PDB file of C-alpha atoms in Angstrom:
ATOM      1  CA  MET Z 242     -40.813   3.620  40.031  1.00  0.00           C
ATOM      2  CA  LYS Z 243     -38.651   7.132  39.025  1.00  0.00           C
ATOM      3  CA  THR Z 244     -36.541   5.554  36.284  1.00  0.00           C
ATOM      4  CA  ILE Z 245     -39.856   3.853  34.550  1.00  0.00           C
ATOM      5  CA  LYS Z 246     -41.011   6.945  34.550  1.00  0.00           C
ATOM      6  CA  LYS Z 247     -37.970   8.394  32.713  1.00  0.00           C
ATOM      7  CA  ILE Z 248     -37.672   5.479  30.670  1.00  0.00           C
ATOM      8  CA  ASN Z 249     -41.081   5.905  29.256  1.00  0.00           C
ATOM      9  CA  ALA Z 250     -40.233   9.841  28.650  1.00  0.00           C
ATOM     10  CA  PHE Z 251     -37.722   8.740  26.783  1.00  0.00           C
ATOM     11  CA  ALA Z 252     -38.957   5.983  24.442  1.00  0.00           C
ATOM     12  CA  LEU Z 253     -42.498   8.407  23.823  1.00  0.00           C
ATOM     13  CA  GLY Z 254     -40.234  10.910  22.983  1.00  0.00           C
ATOM     14  CA  LEU Z 255     -37.860   9.585  20.578  1.00  0.00           C
ATOM     15  CA  PRO Z 256     -39.963   9.512  17.677  1.00  0.00           C
ATOM     16  CA  PHE Z 257     -40.458  12.952  18.102  1.00  0.00           C
ATOM     17  CA  ALA Z 258     -36.942  14.034  18.718  1.00  0.00           C
ATOM     18  CA  ILE Z 259     -36.152  12.324  15.684  1.00  0.00           C
ATOM     19  CA  ALA Z 260     -39.185  13.413  13.427  1.00  0.00           C
ATOM     20  CA  ILE Z 261     -38.275  17.263  14.160  1.00  0.00           C
ATOM     21  CA  THR Z 262     -35.084  16.802  11.998  1.00  0.00           C
ATOM     22  CA  TYR Z 263     -36.690  16.652   8.950  1.00  0.00           C
ATOM     23  CA  PRO Z 264     -35.610  20.072   7.976  1.00  0.00           C
ATOM     24  CA  VAL Z 265     -32.034  18.987   8.224  1.00  0.00           C
ATOM     25  CA  PHE Z 266     -32.323  15.513   7.071  1.00  0.00           C
ATOM     26  CA  LYS Z 267     -35.594  15.607   4.810  1.00  0.00           C
ATOM     27  CA  GLU Z 268     -37.478  11.752   4.250  1.00  0.00           C
ATOM     28  CA  GLY Z 269     -34.769   9.933   6.068  1.00  0.00           C
ATOM     29  CA  ALA Z 270     -35.878  11.609   9.689  1.00  0.00           C
ATOM     30  CA  LEU Z 271     -39.524  10.706   9.102  1.00  0.00           C
ATOM     31  CA  PHE Z 272     -38.235   7.163   7.778  1.00  0.00           C
ATOM     32  CA  PHE Z 273     -36.297   6.432  10.862  1.00  0.00           C
ATOM     33  CA  ALA Z 274     -38.749   8.338  13.398  1.00  0.00           C
ATOM     34  CA  ALA Z 275     -41.484   5.677  11.871  1.00  0.00           C
ATOM     35  CA  LEU Z 276     -38.501   3.252  12.856  1.00  0.00           C
ATOM     36  CA  SER Z 277     -38.110   4.118  15.907  1.00  0.00           C
ATOM     37  CA  THR Z 278     -41.535   3.034  17.014  1.00  0.00           C
ATOM     38  CA  MET Z 279     -40.796  -0.209  17.373  1.00  0.00           C
ATOM     39  CA  VAL Z 280     -37.912   1.241  20.146  1.00  0.00           C
ATOM     40  CA  THR Z 281     -40.949   2.549  21.786  1.00  0.00           C
ATOM     41  CA  GLY Z 282     -43.063  -0.285  21.889  1.00  0.00           C
ATOM     42  CA  PHE Z 283     -39.971  -2.860  22.574  1.00  0.00           C
ATOM     43  CA  LEU Z 284     -39.340  -0.443  26.230  1.00  0.00           C
ATOM     44  CA  GLN Z 285     -42.815   0.016  27.030  1.00  0.00           C
ATOM     45  CA  PHE Z 286     -43.292  -3.679  26.444  1.00  0.00           C
ATOM     46  CA  SER Z 287     -40.085  -4.581  29.214  1.00  0.00           C
ATOM     47  CA  VAL Z 288     -40.951  -1.865  31.316  1.00  0.00           C
ATOM     48  CA  GLY Z 289     -44.992  -3.403  31.457  1.00  0.00           C
ATOM     49  CA  VAL Z 290     -43.658  -7.054  32.017  1.00  0.00           C
ATOM     50  CA  LYS Z 291     -40.870  -5.338  34.752  1.00  0.00           C
ATOM     51  CA  MET Z 292     -44.168  -3.990  36.251  1.00  0.00           C
ATOM     52  CA  LEU Z 293     -46.078  -7.025  36.120  1.00  0.00           C
ATOM     53  CA  VAL Z 294     -43.581  -9.048  37.412  1.00  0.00           C
ATOM     54  CA  ASP Z 295     -43.787  -6.791  40.249  1.00  0.00           C
ATOM     55  CA  ASN Z 296     -47.205  -6.314  40.589  1.00  0.00           C
ATOM     56  CA  PRO Z 297     -48.807  -9.680  39.313  1.00  0.00           C
ATOM     57  CA  GLY Z 298     -52.119  -9.079  41.156  1.00  0.00           C
ATOM     58  CA  ASP Z 299     -52.178  -5.949  39.154  1.00  0.00           C
ATOM     59  CA  LYS Z 300     -55.438  -6.089  36.940  1.00  0.00           C
ATOM     60  CA  ASN Z 301     -54.500  -2.865  34.769  1.00  0.00           C
ATOM     61  CA  LEU Z 302     -51.074  -4.669  33.651  1.00  0.00           C
ATOM     62  CA  ARG Z 303     -52.684  -7.624  33.032  1.00  0.00           C
ATOM     63  CA  ILE Z 304     -55.118  -6.148  30.552  1.00  0.00           C
ATOM     64  CA  TYR Z 305     -51.946  -4.097  28.854  1.00  0.00           C
ATOM     65  CA  MET Z 306     -50.178  -7.774  28.500  1.00  0.00           C
ATOM     66  CA  SER Z 307     -53.356  -9.059  27.308  1.00  0.00           C
ATOM     67  CA  GLY Z 308     -53.624  -6.145  24.766  1.00  0.00           C
ATOM     68  CA  VAL Z 309     -50.125  -6.675  23.521  1.00  0.00           C
ATOM     69  CA  ILE Z 310     -51.268 -10.535  22.812  1.00  0.00           C
ATOM     70  CA  PHE Z 311     -53.690  -9.600  21.312  1.00  0.00           C
ATOM     71  CA  PHE Z 312     -51.882  -7.383  18.916  1.00  0.00           C
ATOM     72  CA  PHE Z 313     -49.660 -10.117  18.048  1.00  0.00           C
ATOM     73  CA  GLY Z 314     -51.934 -12.629  17.445  1.00  0.00           C
ATOM     74  CA  LEU Z 315     -53.739 -10.538  15.564  1.00  0.00           C
ATOM     75  CA  TRP Z 316     -50.911  -9.941  13.505  1.00  0.00           C
ATOM     76  CA  LEU Z 317     -50.070 -13.278  12.835  1.00  0.00           C
ATOM     77  CA  VAL Z 318     -53.425 -14.562  12.122  1.00  0.00           C
ATOM     78  CA  ASN Z 319     -53.867 -11.396   9.653  1.00  0.00           C
ATOM     79  CA  GLY Z 320     -50.272 -12.866   8.109  1.00  0.00           C
ATOM     80  CA  LEU Z 321     -51.492 -16.721   8.055  1.00  0.00           C
ATOM     81  CA  ILE Z 322     -55.057 -15.577   5.956  1.00  0.00           C
ATOM     82  CA  HIS Z 323     -52.397 -13.315   3.627  1.00  0.00           C
ATOM     83  CA  TYR Z 324     -53.879  -9.854   4.884  1.00  0.00           C
ATOM     84  CA  ASN Z 325     -57.479  -8.651   5.185  1.00  0.00           C
ATOM     85  CA  ASP Z 326     -57.725  -4.865   4.763  1.00  0.00           C
ATOM     86  CA  ILE Z 327     -60.254  -5.334   8.102  1.00  0.00           C
ATOM     87  CA  ILE Z 328     -57.807  -7.085   9.959  1.00  0.00           C
ATOM     88  CA  THR Z 329     -55.098  -4.388   8.799  1.00  0.00           C
ATOM     89  CA  TYR Z 330     -57.106  -1.405   9.728  1.00  0.00           C
ATOM     90  CA  ILE Z 331     -57.918  -2.817  12.863  1.00  0.00           C
ATOM     91  CA  LEU Z 332     -54.184  -3.435  14.092  1.00  0.00           C
ATOM     92  CA  PHE Z 333     -53.001   0.310  13.048  1.00  0.00           C
ATOM     93  CA  PRO Z 334     -54.590   1.979  16.176  1.00  0.00           C
ATOM     94  CA  ILE Z 335     -53.846  -0.540  18.647  1.00  0.00           C
ATOM     95  CA  PRO Z 336     -49.944   0.539  19.893  1.00  0.00           C
ATOM     96  CA  VAL Z 337     -50.870   3.609  20.171  1.00  0.00           C
ATOM     97  CA  ILE Z 338     -53.555   2.910  22.794  1.00  0.00           C
ATOM     98  CA  LEU Z 339     -51.298   0.671  24.482  1.00  0.00           C
ATOM     99  CA  ALA Z 340     -48.465   3.098  24.177  1.00  0.00           C
ATOM    100  CA  VAL Z 341     -51.276   5.442  26.118  1.00  0.00           C
ATOM    101  CA  TYR Z 342     -52.658   3.356  28.357  1.00  0.00           C
ATOM    102  CA  LEU Z 343     -49.137   2.123  29.832  1.00  0.00           C
ATOM    103  CA  SER Z 344     -48.381   5.641  29.861  1.00  0.00           C
ATOM    104  CA  LEU Z 345     -51.188   6.184  32.068  1.00  0.00           C
ATOM    105  CA  LEU Z 346     -50.636   3.436  34.420  1.00  0.00           C
ATOM    106  CA  ILE Z 347     -47.224   4.611  34.926  1.00  0.00           C
ATOM    107  CA  TYR Z 348     -48.074   8.339  35.815  1.00  0.00           C
ATOM    108  CA  GLN Z 349     -50.934   7.524  37.919  1.00  0.00           C
ATOM    109  CA  LYS Z 350     -48.664   5.041  40.127  1.00  0.00           C
ATOM    110  CA  LYS Z 351     -46.998   6.318  43.176  1.00  0.00           C
TER     111      LYS Z 351
END
């Protein structure tokens, strides 16, 4: 669990670490910080899958995975219907909510 906490801390800190280089790299830093959020999502998803494999009966981890499936399913549907504004606005906060939720699960586990 200690390793999972370190991976999660790295994943969450990476975009911020890149963003603080803004005074040196200007807009490039913001671009790469935004791009690194995909790395954060992948790392958190990987951690979530590992935790779910270790604890298949954990209701909270199932809720997290359902949220991930819902996000990508809604994203796919939104692309198929040529990007409805309401669905797009719904999609924006979901990754942040999922990141916070998984972080809470990780730090609450003993």
